[in-house]
Coordinates of C-alpha atoms in Angstrom, one line a residue:
M1 CA -51.5 37.7 36.5
D2 CA -51.9 35.6 33.5
F3 CA -48.7 37.3 31.8
Q4 CA -46.7 36.3 34.7
I5 CA -48.1 32.9 34.8
E6 CA -47.2 32.2 31.1
E7 CA -43.6 33.8 31.6
E8 CA -41.9 31.7 34.1
P9 CA -41.8 28.4 32.1
S10 CA -40.3 30.0 29.5
V11 CA -37.7 31.2 31.6
S12 CA -37.3 28.1 33.3
T13 CA -37.4 26.2 29.7
N14 CA -34.6 28.4 28.5
T15 CA -32.6 28.0 31.5
H16 CA -32.7 24.1 31.1
C17 CA -31.8 24.5 27.5
T18 CA -29.0 26.5 28.5
R19 CA -27.7 24.0 30.8
N20 CA -28.4 21.3 28.3
K21 CA -26.2 23.0 25.7
K22 CA -23.6 23.4 28.4
G23 CA -23.6 20.1 29.5
G24 CA -23.2 18.8 25.8
C25 CA -20.5 21.0 25.4
L26 CA -18.6 19.8 28.4
K27 CA -19.4 16.1 27.5
R28 CA -17.9 16.9 23.9
L29 CA -14.9 18.5 25.4
D30 CA -14.6 15.6 27.9
S31 CA -14.8 13.1 24.9
T32 CA -12.1 14.9 22.9
W33 CA -9.6 15.3 26.0
R34 CA -10.1 11.4 26.6
F35 CA -9.4 10.7 23.0
F36 CA -6.3 12.8 23.0
H37 CA -5.1 10.7 25.9
S38 CA -6.1 7.2 24.6
A39 CA -3.9 4.6 23.4
H40 CA -5.9 4.7 19.9
F41 CA -4.8 8.5 19.3
F42 CA -1.0 7.6 20.3
V43 CA -1.1 4.4 17.7
Y44 CA -2.2 7.1 15.2
L45 CA 0.2 9.7 16.3
T46 CA 3.2 6.9 16.2
H47 CA 1.9 5.6 12.6
L48 CA 1.9 9.3 11.4
T49 CA 5.7 10.1 12.4
S50 CA 6.9 6.5 11.1
T51 CA 5.2 6.6 7.7
W52 CA 5.8 10.4 7.2
G53 CA 9.7 9.5 7.9
D54 CA 9.4 6.3 5.6
R55 CA 7.7 8.3 2.6
M56 CA 10.4 10.9 3.0
W57 CA 13.2 8.6 2.7
H58 CA 11.9 6.7 -0.2
F59 CA 11.3 9.9 -2.1
A60 CA 14.6 11.3 -1.5
V61 CA 16.8 8.4 -1.9
S62 CA 15.8 7.8 -5.6
L63 CA 16.7 11.5 -6.3
F64 CA 19.8 11.4 -4.5
L65 CA 20.8 8.2 -6.4
V66 CA 19.8 9.8 -9.5
E67 CA 21.9 13.1 -9.0
L68 CA 25.2 10.9 -7.9
N69 CA 25.0 8.9 -10.9
N70 CA 25.1 11.6 -13.5
N71 CA 20.9 11.4 -14.0
S72 CA 21.1 8.0 -14.5
L73 CA 18.3 5.5 -13.5
L74 CA 20.5 2.5 -12.7
L75 CA 20.9 3.0 -9.2
P76 CA 17.3 3.8 -8.1
A77 CA 16.7 0.5 -10.3
V78 CA 19.1 -1.6 -8.4
F79 CA 17.8 -0.2 -5.0
G80 CA 14.5 -1.1 -5.7
L81 CA 15.2 -4.5 -7.0
A82 CA 17.4 -5.2 -3.9
V83 CA 14.3 -3.6 -1.7
S84 CA 11.8 -6.1 -3.5
S85 CA 14.1 -9.2 -3.7
S86 CA 14.8 -8.9 0.3
L87 CA 11.2 -8.7 1.2
I88 CA 10.5 -11.7 -0.9
L89 CA 13.1 -13.6 0.4
F90 CA 13.1 -12.5 4.0
G91 CA 9.5 -11.8 4.6
A92 CA 8.9 -15.2 6.4
L93 CA 11.9 -14.8 8.4
V94 CA 11.2 -11.1 9.5
G95 CA 7.5 -12.4 10.3
N96 CA 8.8 -15.4 12.2
W97 CA 11.0 -13.3 14.3
V98 CA 8.3 -10.8 14.9
D99 CA 6.2 -14.2 16.4
R100 CA 8.9 -15.5 18.3
N101 CA 9.8 -12.5 20.6
T102 CA 7.7 -10.2 22.8
R103 CA 6.0 -7.3 21.8
M104 CA 8.0 -4.5 23.5
K105 CA 11.3 -6.1 22.4
V106 CA 9.8 -6.3 18.6
V107 CA 9.4 -2.7 18.3
Q108 CA 12.4 -1.6 20.2
V109 CA 14.8 -3.5 18.2
A110 CA 13.1 -2.8 14.6
L111 CA 12.4 1.0 15.7
L112 CA 16.3 1.2 16.4
I113 CA 17.6 -0.7 13.3
Q114 CA 15.3 1.2 11.2
N115 CA 16.2 4.7 12.0
L116 CA 19.8 4.3 12.5
S117 CA 19.8 2.4 8.9
V118 CA 18.5 5.5 7.7
I119 CA 20.7 7.8 9.6
L120 CA 23.8 6.0 8.5
C121 CA 22.6 5.8 4.8
A122 CA 21.9 9.6 4.7
V123 CA 25.4 10.3 6.4
V124 CA 27.2 8.0 3.5
L125 CA 25.2 10.1 1.1
M126 CA 26.3 13.4 2.5
L127 CA 29.7 12.2 2.3
L128 CA 29.4 10.8 -1.3
F129 CA 27.8 14.7 -2.2
V130 CA 30.8 16.6 -0.4
Y131 CA 33.7 14.6 -1.1
N132 CA 32.5 13.2 -4.7
A133 CA 35.8 14.0 -6.2
E134 CA 38.0 13.0 -3.9
I135 CA 35.7 9.5 -3.4
T136 CA 36.1 8.9 -7.1
I137 CA 39.5 8.8 -7.6
L138 CA 40.3 6.4 -4.7
W139 CA 40.9 2.6 -5.9
N140 CA 40.5 3.7 -9.4
G141 CA 36.7 4.4 -8.6
W142 CA 35.9 1.3 -6.6
M143 CA 35.8 3.5 -3.7
K144 CA 32.5 5.1 -4.9
I145 CA 31.0 1.8 -5.9
V146 CA 31.6 0.6 -2.2
C147 CA 29.6 3.4 -1.2
Y148 CA 26.9 2.9 -3.6
T149 CA 26.9 -1.0 -2.1
L150 CA 26.9 0.2 1.3
V151 CA 23.8 2.9 0.8
I152 CA 21.8 -0.3 -1.0
V153 CA 22.5 -2.8 1.5
I154 CA 21.9 -0.5 4.6
G155 CA 18.8 0.7 2.9
V156 CA 17.4 -2.9 2.2
I157 CA 18.4 -3.7 6.3
A158 CA 16.1 -0.5 7.2
D159 CA 13.5 -1.6 4.7
L160 CA 13.3 -5.1 6.6
A161 CA 13.2 -3.1 9.8
S162 CA 10.4 -1.1 8.5
T163 CA 8.4 -4.4 7.5
A164 CA 8.8 -5.9 10.9
M165 CA 7.6 -2.5 12.5
S166 CA 4.6 -2.6 10.2
I167 CA 3.7 -6.1 10.9
A168 CA 4.0 -5.5 14.7
I169 CA 2.0 -2.3 14.9
Q170 CA -0.6 -2.5 12.1
R171 CA -1.1 -6.3 12.1
D172 CA -0.8 -7.3 16.0
W173 CA -0.6 -4.0 18.3
I174 CA -3.8 -2.6 16.9
I175 CA -6.0 -5.8 17.3
V176 CA -5.1 -5.7 21.0
V177 CA -5.6 -1.9 21.3
A178 CA -8.6 -2.0 19.4
G179 CA -10.5 -4.6 21.7
D180 CA -13.2 -5.5 19.3
N181 CA -13.9 -5.8 15.5
D182 CA -16.0 -2.4 14.8
K183 CA -13.0 -0.5 16.3
L184 CA -10.6 -2.5 14.5
S185 CA -12.3 -1.4 11.3
N186 CA -12.2 2.2 12.1
M187 CA -8.5 2.2 13.4
N188 CA -7.7 0.2 9.8
A189 CA -9.4 3.1 8.0
T190 CA -7.9 5.8 10.1
L191 CA -4.5 4.4 9.7
R192 CA -4.4 4.0 5.8
Q193 CA -6.0 7.5 5.6
I194 CA -2.7 8.6 7.6
D195 CA -0.6 6.5 5.0
L196 CA -2.2 8.1 1.9
L197 CA -2.1 11.5 3.4
S198 CA 1.7 10.9 4.1
K199 CA 2.4 9.4 0.7
L200 CA 1.1 12.6 -1.0
L201 CA 2.2 15.5 1.5
S202 CA 5.6 14.1 2.7
P203 CA 7.1 14.3 -0.8
M204 CA 6.3 17.7 -1.5
A205 CA 7.8 18.7 2.0
V206 CA 11.4 16.9 1.2
G207 CA 11.1 17.9 -2.5
H208 CA 10.7 21.4 -1.2
I209 CA 13.5 21.4 1.1
M210 CA 16.1 19.9 -1.6
A211 CA 14.6 22.7 -4.5
N212 CA 15.4 25.5 -2.2
T213 CA 18.8 24.4 -0.5
F214 CA 20.8 21.3 -1.8
S215 CA 21.3 17.7 -1.8
V216 CA 23.4 18.0 1.4
A217 CA 20.5 19.9 3.4
G218 CA 18.1 17.0 2.3
C219 CA 20.7 14.4 3.5
G220 CA 20.7 16.1 6.6
F221 CA 17.2 16.8 6.9
I222 CA 16.2 13.2 6.6
A223 CA 18.9 12.1 9.3
G224 CA 17.6 14.8 11.8
W225 CA 13.9 13.8 11.2
N226 CA 14.7 10.0 11.9
L227 CA 17.0 10.8 14.8
F228 CA 13.6 12.7 16.1
S229 CA 11.4 10.0 15.0
M230 CA 13.3 7.4 16.8
C231 CA 13.3 9.0 20.5
F232 CA 9.6 10.2 19.8
E233 CA 8.2 6.9 18.9
Y234 CA 10.0 5.0 21.5
L235 CA 8.1 7.3 24.1
L236 CA 5.1 7.0 22.1
L237 CA 5.3 2.9 22.0
Q238 CA 6.4 2.6 25.6
K239 CA 3.2 4.8 26.7
I240 CA 0.6 2.7 24.5
Y241 CA 2.4 -0.6 26.0
K242 CA 1.5 0.6 29.5
M243 CA -2.1 2.0 28.9
T244 CA -2.9 -1.3 27.3
P245 CA -2.2 -4.4 29.6
G246 CA -3.2 -7.2 26.7
L247 CA 0.1 -6.3 25.0
A248 CA 2.2 -7.9 27.5
K249 CA 0.5 -11.2 27.3
K250 CA 1.2 -12.5 23.8
G251 CA 1.4 -16.3 23.7
D252 CA 0.2 -16.7 27.2
N253 CA -2.9 -18.6 26.5
Q254 CA -3.4 -20.7 23.4
K255 CA -7.0 -21.6 24.2
K256 CA -8.0 -17.9 24.1
E257 CA -6.7 -17.7 20.7
E258 CA -8.4 -20.9 19.6
E259 CA -11.9 -19.3 21.0
V260 CA -11.5 -16.1 19.4
S261 CA -10.5 -18.0 15.7
E262 CA -13.5 -20.1 16.2
R263 CA -15.7 -17.3 17.2
N264 CA -14.5 -15.5 14.1
Q265 CA -15.1 -18.4 12.0
T266 CA -18.5 -18.9 13.3
A267 CA -19.4 -15.5 12.5
F268 CA -18.6 -16.0 9.0
K269 CA -20.6 -19.0 8.9
D270 CA -17.5 -21.2 7.9
G271 CA -18.5 -24.9 8.9
R272 CA -16.1 -26.6 7.1
M273 CA -12.9 -24.6 7.9
T274 CA -11.9 -25.9 11.2
S275 CA -9.1 -24.1 13.5
A276 CA -7.9 -27.3 14.5
A277 CA -6.5 -28.3 11.1
V278 CA -4.5 -25.3 11.2
S279 CA -3.5 -25.5 15.0
V280 CA -2.2 -29.2 14.6
E281 CA -0.2 -28.1 11.3
D282 CA 1.1 -25.1 13.2
E283 CA 2.3 -27.2 16.2
L284 CA 3.7 -29.7 13.8
V285 CA 5.8 -27.1 12.1
N286 CA 6.9 -25.6 15.5
N287 CA 8.3 -28.9 16.9
N288 CA 10.0 -30.0 13.8
C289 CA 11.7 -26.6 13.6
T290 CA 12.4 -26.7 17.3
N291 CA 13.9 -30.0 17.2
Q292 CA 15.9 -29.2 14.4
N293 CA 17.5 -26.0 15.7
D294 CA 18.3 -27.5 19.0
K295 CA 20.8 -30.3 16.7
E296 CA 22.2 -27.6 14.6
T297 CA 22.3 -24.7 17.0
G298 CA 26.1 -22.9 16.8
C299 CA 27.0 -23.5 13.3
I300 CA 26.5 -21.5 10.0
K301 CA 25.2 -24.4 8.0
G302 CA 22.6 -24.8 10.8
I303 CA 21.7 -21.3 10.6
L304 CA 21.0 -21.6 6.8
V305 CA 19.1 -25.1 7.1
S306 CA 16.9 -23.3 9.8
G307 CA 16.3 -20.1 7.6
I308 CA 15.1 -22.4 4.6
R309 CA 13.2 -24.3 6.8
T310 CA 11.5 -21.2 8.3
F311 CA 10.9 -20.0 4.8
R312 CA 9.3 -23.1 3.4
D313 CA 7.3 -23.6 6.8
G314 CA 5.9 -20.1 6.5
W315 CA 4.5 -20.4 3.1
I316 CA 3.0 -23.9 4.4
I317 CA 1.3 -22.2 7.0
Y318 CA 0.1 -19.0 4.9
Y319 CA -1.2 -21.8 2.5
K320 CA -3.3 -23.4 5.4
Q321 CA -5.1 -20.4 6.6
P322 CA -8.7 -20.3 6.0
M323 CA -8.4 -16.9 4.4
F324 CA -5.7 -17.9 1.8
L325 CA -7.6 -17.3 -1.1
A326 CA -8.8 -13.6 -0.2
A327 CA -5.1 -13.0 0.8
L328 CA -3.9 -14.2 -2.9
G329 CA -6.6 -12.2 -4.4
L330 CA -4.8 -9.4 -2.9
S331 CA -1.6 -10.1 -4.1
F332 CA -2.9 -10.2 -7.6
L333 CA -3.8 -6.5 -7.4
Y334 CA 0.1 -5.6 -7.2
M335 CA 0.6 -7.1 -10.6
T336 CA -0.7 -3.8 -12.4
V337 CA 0.6 -0.8 -14.2
L338 CA -2.8 1.3 -13.3
G339 CA -1.3 2.6 -10.1
F340 CA 0.5 6.1 -9.6
D341 CA 3.7 5.2 -9.7
G342 CA 6.7 5.8 -12.3
I343 CA 5.7 3.8 -14.9
T344 CA 2.3 5.9 -15.1
I345 CA 4.0 8.7 -15.0
G346 CA 6.2 8.2 -17.7
Y347 CA 3.7 6.9 -19.8
A348 CA 1.6 10.0 -19.2
Y349 CA 4.7 12.0 -20.1
A350 CA 5.0 10.4 -23.5
Q351 CA 1.1 11.0 -24.2
G352 CA 2.1 14.8 -24.0
I353 CA 0.7 15.2 -20.7
S354 CA 2.2 18.1 -18.6
S355 CA 3.7 17.5 -15.0
S356 CA 1.0 20.0 -13.6
V357 CA -1.9 17.7 -14.9
I358 CA -0.1 14.5 -13.8
S359 CA 0.2 16.1 -10.0
I360 CA -3.2 16.9 -10.1
M361 CA -4.1 13.2 -10.9
V362 CA -1.9 12.0 -8.3
A363 CA -3.5 14.3 -5.7
L364 CA -7.4 13.1 -7.0
S365 CA -5.7 9.4 -6.5
A366 CA -5.4 10.2 -2.9
V367 CA -8.5 11.7 -2.4
T368 CA -10.4 8.8 -4.2
G369 CA -8.3 6.4 -1.9
L370 CA -9.5 8.6 1.4
I371 CA -12.9 8.0 0.0
G372 CA -12.5 4.4 -0.1
T373 CA -11.6 4.4 3.2
M374 CA -14.7 5.7 4.2
F375 CA -16.7 3.5 1.8
F376 CA -15.1 0.6 3.5
T377 CA -16.3 1.7 7.3
I378 CA -19.9 2.2 5.9
L379 CA -20.1 -0.4 3.9
R380 CA -18.7 -3.0 6.5
K381 CA -21.3 -1.7 9.3
Y382 CA -24.3 -2.3 7.0
C383 CA -23.4 -5.4 4.8
G384 CA -20.4 -7.3 6.8
L385 CA -17.1 -7.5 5.8
I386 CA -17.1 -10.2 3.2
H387 CA -20.1 -8.6 1.4
T388 CA -17.8 -5.5 1.3
G389 CA -15.2 -7.1 0.1
C390 CA -17.4 -8.4 -2.9
F391 CA -18.7 -4.8 -3.5
S392 CA -15.4 -3.2 -3.6
S393 CA -13.9 -5.9 -5.9
I394 CA -17.0 -5.1 -8.3
A395 CA -16.4 -1.4 -7.9
Q396 CA -12.7 -1.6 -8.9
I397 CA -13.3 -3.8 -11.9
T398 CA -16.1 -1.8 -13.3
C399 CA -13.8 1.5 -12.9
L400 CA -11.0 -0.1 -14.9
T401 CA -13.1 -1.0 -17.7
L402 CA -12.9 2.5 -18.7
C403 CA -8.7 1.9 -19.0
V404 CA -9.6 -0.9 -21.3
A405 CA -11.6 1.2 -23.3
S406 CA -8.6 3.8 -23.4
V407 CA -6.6 1.2 -25.3
F408 CA -9.0 1.5 -28.4
A409 CA -9.8 4.8 -28.0
P410 CA -8.9 7.6 -30.5
G411 CA -5.4 8.9 -29.4
S412 CA -4.1 5.5 -28.1
P413 CA -0.8 4.8 -29.0
L414 CA -1.5 0.9 -29.6
V415 CA 0.3 -0.5 -32.3
L416 CA 0.9 -4.2 -32.3
S417 CA 3.1 -3.9 -35.2
A418 CA 5.8 -1.7 -33.7
P419 CA 9.1 -3.1 -32.6
L420 CA 9.4 -3.9 -29.1
Y421 CA 12.2 -1.7 -28.2
S422 CA 11.8 1.5 -30.4
S423 CA 9.7 4.4 -29.5
A424 CA 7.3 6.5 -31.4
S425 CA 10.0 9.0 -32.7
D426 CA 12.9 6.2 -33.9
Q427 CA 9.5 4.7 -36.0
L428 CA 8.8 8.0 -37.6
E429 CA 12.2 8.6 -38.6
N430 CA 12.6 5.3 -40.0
Y431 CA 9.2 5.5 -41.7
T432 CA 10.0 8.7 -43.2
I433 CA 13.6 7.8 -44.4
T434 CA 12.0 4.6 -46.1
I435 CA 9.1 6.9 -47.9
F436 CA 11.6 9.7 -49.0
S437 CA 13.9 6.9 -50.7
T438 CA 11.4 5.2 -52.7
D439 CA 8.3 7.5 -53.0
V440 CA 9.4 11.0 -52.6
L441 CA 8.5 11.9 -56.4
N442 CA 5.1 10.0 -56.3
T443 CA 2.5 12.3 -55.3
S444 CA -0.6 10.3 -56.9
V445 CA -2.0 9.8 -53.6
T446 CA -3.5 12.0 -50.7
K447 CA -1.2 14.2 -49.1
Q448 CA 0.0 16.2 -46.2
S449 CA 2.6 18.5 -45.4
F450 CA 5.5 17.5 -43.2
I451 CA 8.8 19.3 -42.4
Y452 CA 11.8 17.2 -42.1
K453 CA 15.2 18.6 -41.3
D454 CA 14.3 21.9 -42.4
V455 CA 13.1 20.6 -45.5
R456 CA 9.3 20.5 -46.4
Y457 CA 8.4 17.5 -48.0
D458 CA 4.9 16.2 -49.2
V459 CA 4.6 12.8 -47.3
P460 CA 1.8 10.3 -48.2
S461 CA -1.0 10.0 -45.5
Q462 CA -0.1 6.4 -45.1
L463 CA 1.7 6.8 -41.6
P464 CA 0.4 4.6 -38.4
T465 CA -2.3 6.2 -36.4
N466 CA 0.3 6.6 -33.5
L467 CA 2.9 8.6 -35.9
T468 CA 0.1 11.1 -37.7
N469 CA -0.4 12.1 -34.1
F470 CA 2.9 14.1 -34.4
T471 CA 1.4 16.0 -37.3
E472 CA -2.2 16.5 -36.4
T473 CA -4.0 17.9 -33.3
K474 CA -3.3 15.3 -30.3
E475 CA -6.4 13.4 -29.4
Y476 CA -6.7 13.1 -25.6
L477 CA -9.6 10.9 -25.3
S478 CA -7.4 7.6 -24.6
I479 CA -5.1 9.4 -21.8
A480 CA -8.6 10.9 -20.1
L481 CA -10.3 7.2 -20.1
Y482 CA -7.2 6.2 -18.6
F483 CA -6.8 8.5 -15.8
A484 CA -10.5 8.2 -15.2
G485 CA -10.5 4.5 -14.6
A486 CA -7.3 4.6 -12.6
V487 CA -8.7 7.4 -10.5
S488 CA -11.7 6.0 -9.6
A489 CA -10.5 2.4 -9.2
R490 CA -8.9 3.6 -6.0
V491 CA -12.3 3.6 -4.2
G492 CA -12.6 -0.2 -4.6
L493 CA -9.0 -0.8 -4.2
W494 CA -8.5 0.7 -0.6
S495 CA -11.8 -0.9 0.4
F496 CA -11.0 -4.1 -1.1
D497 CA -7.1 -3.8 0.5
L498 CA -8.9 -3.1 4.0
T499 CA -11.2 -5.8 3.7
V500 CA -8.5 -8.4 3.4
T501 CA -6.2 -6.9 6.1
Q502 CA -8.9 -6.8 8.7
L503 CA -9.9 -10.8 7.5
I504 CA -6.1 -11.8 8.4
Q505 CA -6.2 -10.0 11.4
E506 CA -9.5 -11.8 12.7
M507 CA -8.8 -15.0 11.4
V508 CA -5.0 -16.1 11.8
Y509 CA -3.8 -17.0 15.1
E510 CA -2.1 -14.4 17.5
S511 CA 1.1 -16.8 17.7
K512 CA 1.1 -16.8 13.8
R513 CA 0.2 -13.1 12.7
G514 CA 4.0 -12.3 12.1
I515 CA 4.8 -15.2 9.8
V516 CA 1.5 -15.1 7.9
N517 CA 1.8 -11.3 7.4
G518 CA 5.2 -11.6 6.5
V519 CA 4.6 -14.3 3.9
Q520 CA 1.8 -11.9 2.4
G521 CA 4.3 -9.1 2.2
S522 CA 6.7 -11.7 -0.1
M523 CA 3.5 -12.5 -2.4
N524 CA 2.6 -8.9 -2.7
G525 CA 6.6 -8.2 -3.6
I526 CA 6.4 -11.2 -6.2
M527 CA 3.3 -9.7 -7.9
D528 CA 4.9 -6.2 -7.6
L529 CA 8.3 -7.3 -9.2
L530 CA 6.5 -9.2 -11.8
H531 CA 4.8 -6.3 -13.3
F532 CA 8.3 -4.5 -13.7
V533 CA 9.5 -7.5 -15.5
M534 CA 6.7 -7.1 -17.7
V535 CA 7.5 -3.5 -18.7
I536 CA 11.1 -4.5 -19.2
I537 CA 9.8 -6.9 -21.4
I538 CA 7.2 -4.8 -23.2
P539 CA 8.7 -1.2 -22.9
A540 CA 7.4 0.8 -25.6
P541 CA 4.5 2.9 -25.3
E542 CA 2.9 1.4 -28.3
H543 CA 2.5 -1.8 -26.4
F544 CA 1.3 -0.4 -23.3
G545 CA -2.2 -1.2 -24.0
I546 CA -1.4 -4.8 -23.8
L547 CA 0.4 -4.2 -20.3
V548 CA -3.2 -2.4 -19.1
I549 CA -5.2 -5.3 -20.5
L550 CA -3.0 -7.8 -18.7
S551 CA -3.2 -5.6 -15.5
V552 CA -7.0 -5.8 -15.5
I553 CA -7.0 -9.4 -16.1
F554 CA -4.8 -9.9 -12.7
V555 CA -6.9 -7.8 -10.9
S556 CA -10.3 -9.6 -12.1
V557 CA -8.3 -13.0 -11.1
G558 CA -7.8 -11.3 -7.5
G559 CA -11.7 -10.5 -7.2
L560 CA -12.6 -14.0 -8.5
L561 CA -10.3 -15.4 -5.9
F562 CA -12.1 -13.5 -3.2
F563 CA -15.4 -14.5 -4.7
C564 CA -14.4 -18.2 -4.3
F565 CA -13.2 -17.5 -0.6
A566 CA -16.8 -15.8 0.1
R567 CA -18.5 -18.8 -1.4
K568 CA -16.5 -21.3 0.3
T569 CA -17.1 -19.3 3.8
L570 CA -20.8 -17.9 3.4
G571 CA -22.2 -21.0 1.0
K572 CA -25.8 -19.6 -0.2
D573 CA -25.7 -16.6 1.8
L574 CA -23.0 -14.9 -0.4
F575 CA -26.1 -13.9 -2.7
K576 CA -27.9 -12.3 0.0
C577 CA -27.0 -8.7 0.6
V578 CA -27.2 -8.6 4.2
C579 CA -28.0 -5.1 6.0
M580 CA -27.0 -4.7 9.6
K581 CA -29.9 -2.3 11.2
E582 CA -30.1 -1.3 14.9
K583 CA -33.2 -2.2 16.3
H584 CA -34.1 -0.1 19.6
S585 CA -36.3 -1.5 22.4
E586 CA -39.1 0.3 23.5
N587 CA -37.4 2.0 26.5
G588 CA -35.1 3.4 24.2
K589 CA -32.0 2.4 26.1
D590 CA -31.2 -1.4 24.8
T591 CA -30.1 -1.5 20.9
K592 CA -29.8 -4.7 19.4
I593 CA -27.8 -5.6 15.9
V594 CA -30.4 -7.4 13.7
A595 CA -29.6 -9.0 9.9
E596 CA -32.1 -8.3 7.5
S597 CA -31.8 -9.6 4.0
I598 CA -32.7 -7.2 1.3
L599 CA -32.6 -9.6 -1.9

C-alpha cells in the first residue's frame, strides 16, 4: 500500500515533466516559425542577397579590367578613383533624394538602377572578351576606350544606386522595423555580420567559378545573379512594406520626430544640445532651397545651382547634428593602411608572406569582426551606447600599438634614408655596384659571402638592415606584430562602427536621415581617398612604417573626437561606468532596468 502511494506522485511528476518538455519544444518551434515569417527575417534576407551580389561584383570587375588591359592595374585604379570621387561629390545629393521621396519609391528606383547597371556592365565586358580583337581595330583603338569608359561610368551609377539603397534600408527602414533601440542594436549587429560573411565568402564563390571556367562565364554569372536578385529583393521589400505600416508614414508628423529626438537626447543626458536649433536650421535650408528651385526650374543652370546648393546645405546640416563629432571620429578611421585591402596584401607579399598565410589572416580578420559585433551588443546592454563607443575605441587603439611596435621590431623594412620610389631590390643592386666599383679589393673588414650575377664576391657587411635580409634568415617578428595588431583591432573597430551608426540612427530626424548619411558616406570617402594618396606619395615598403604610424594617429584622433562628443553629452557621468542590471520584483513577473555605477 505504501509502495503504491509512493509510485503515483512519481508517475504524475514524470508526466508533468514530459508535458513541460513538449510545451517548451512547441514554444521554441512556434517562435522560430514566427521569426522566419517576420519583417526582421525578410530584412536580413534582403540584405544578404544584396550584399552578396555587391561583393561579387566589386571583386570580379577588378579582375575583369586587369585581364582586359594586359594585367595592368591602370583600369582598376581609375575605376576605384571614379567610384570614390562620385561618392564624395554626390553623396549629399543621393541622400537628399532619399529624403524627398517615399520609402517604396526610393527602393524601387534604386534597386532597378543598381541591378540593371551591373547587368549592362557585365554584358559590355562579355562583348569585350568575345570580340576583343575586332573592337581593338575599330576607330584605331578608340572603340575599346569607349567601352572601358562605358563600363566605368555605368559602374559609378550602379555604386551610387547601391549607396541610395544602403541608406534607405540600413539607415531608415531598419529603424521603423525594429521599433525600439534594443532591437535596433541587435538588427544592426546582425546586418554587419551578414556583411562581413559576404565579404569573406562571395569572392571565393565567384573566384571559383572564374578559375574553373572562363571570364565570359563569370560575367554571365554576375549578370544572372543580379537579374535574380532584382526580382527576389523586390518581392521581399514589398512584403516588408506591407508588414510594417509605419514605413508608409514617412514625414507625416514632424512633431513625432521632434519628440523622438528629444527623448533620445534626454536619454543621453545632453541638456545643451537642443533639437530646436537643428530643426530651425533645417527649415530655413529647406525653405531657401524650395524658393530657389521654384525660380530656376526648367533650365540646366538652375539644376546645377540647385545641386551645388544641396551639396552645401547637406554639409551644413551634417555639421549641425548633435552627434557630429562622433560621426567625424568614425570617418577618421578610414584613413588607415591597417585594413585588409590591396595595400595590406601588397605589403605582406613584399615581406615574403605567402598567399595562403595572407588568406588565413583575412579569414581571421573576418572572425574578429564578427566577435566585435557580438561585443557591441553585450557591452551596449550593460554599459550603454556611448560608453560602448569609448571602450571600443580604447580597445582598438590598444591593439594597434602592436602595429606601431612592428615598425621598429626585427625584420621591419623601415629605412628612412631610402629613396621614395625605389624598391629594396633596386637599392641592393645599386649598393652592390657601388661597393664592387670601389671596394672589391678592400677586404679588411668583416665579410660575408654574396652571389651576384653568377660570380661569388665578398661583400662588406655594411649593407642597410633591410638589404641584409636578402642574404640572412628572414625575420618575421615585424610582420607578425603587424598582423596581430591589425586582426585584433577589428573587434574594437566594428564595435565602434556600430556604436556611431546607431547614434546617427537615434539622434537624426527622420526627414534628414538620408542627407546626413549621404554626407557621412562622402566624409568616409574623403578619408579613404586620402589614404590612397598617402600610399601614392610614399609607396616604398621601406617607408611603410611611416604610413602605419600615421594610420594609428588618425585612429587615435577619431577616438579623441568621440571622447569629446561623449564628454559633451554625458558631462561628468562619462567617467562613471554605468552597468545596466535587471531587477526582478517579488512576484517575478515585472522587470526593471536599474543603472548602477561601478566606479
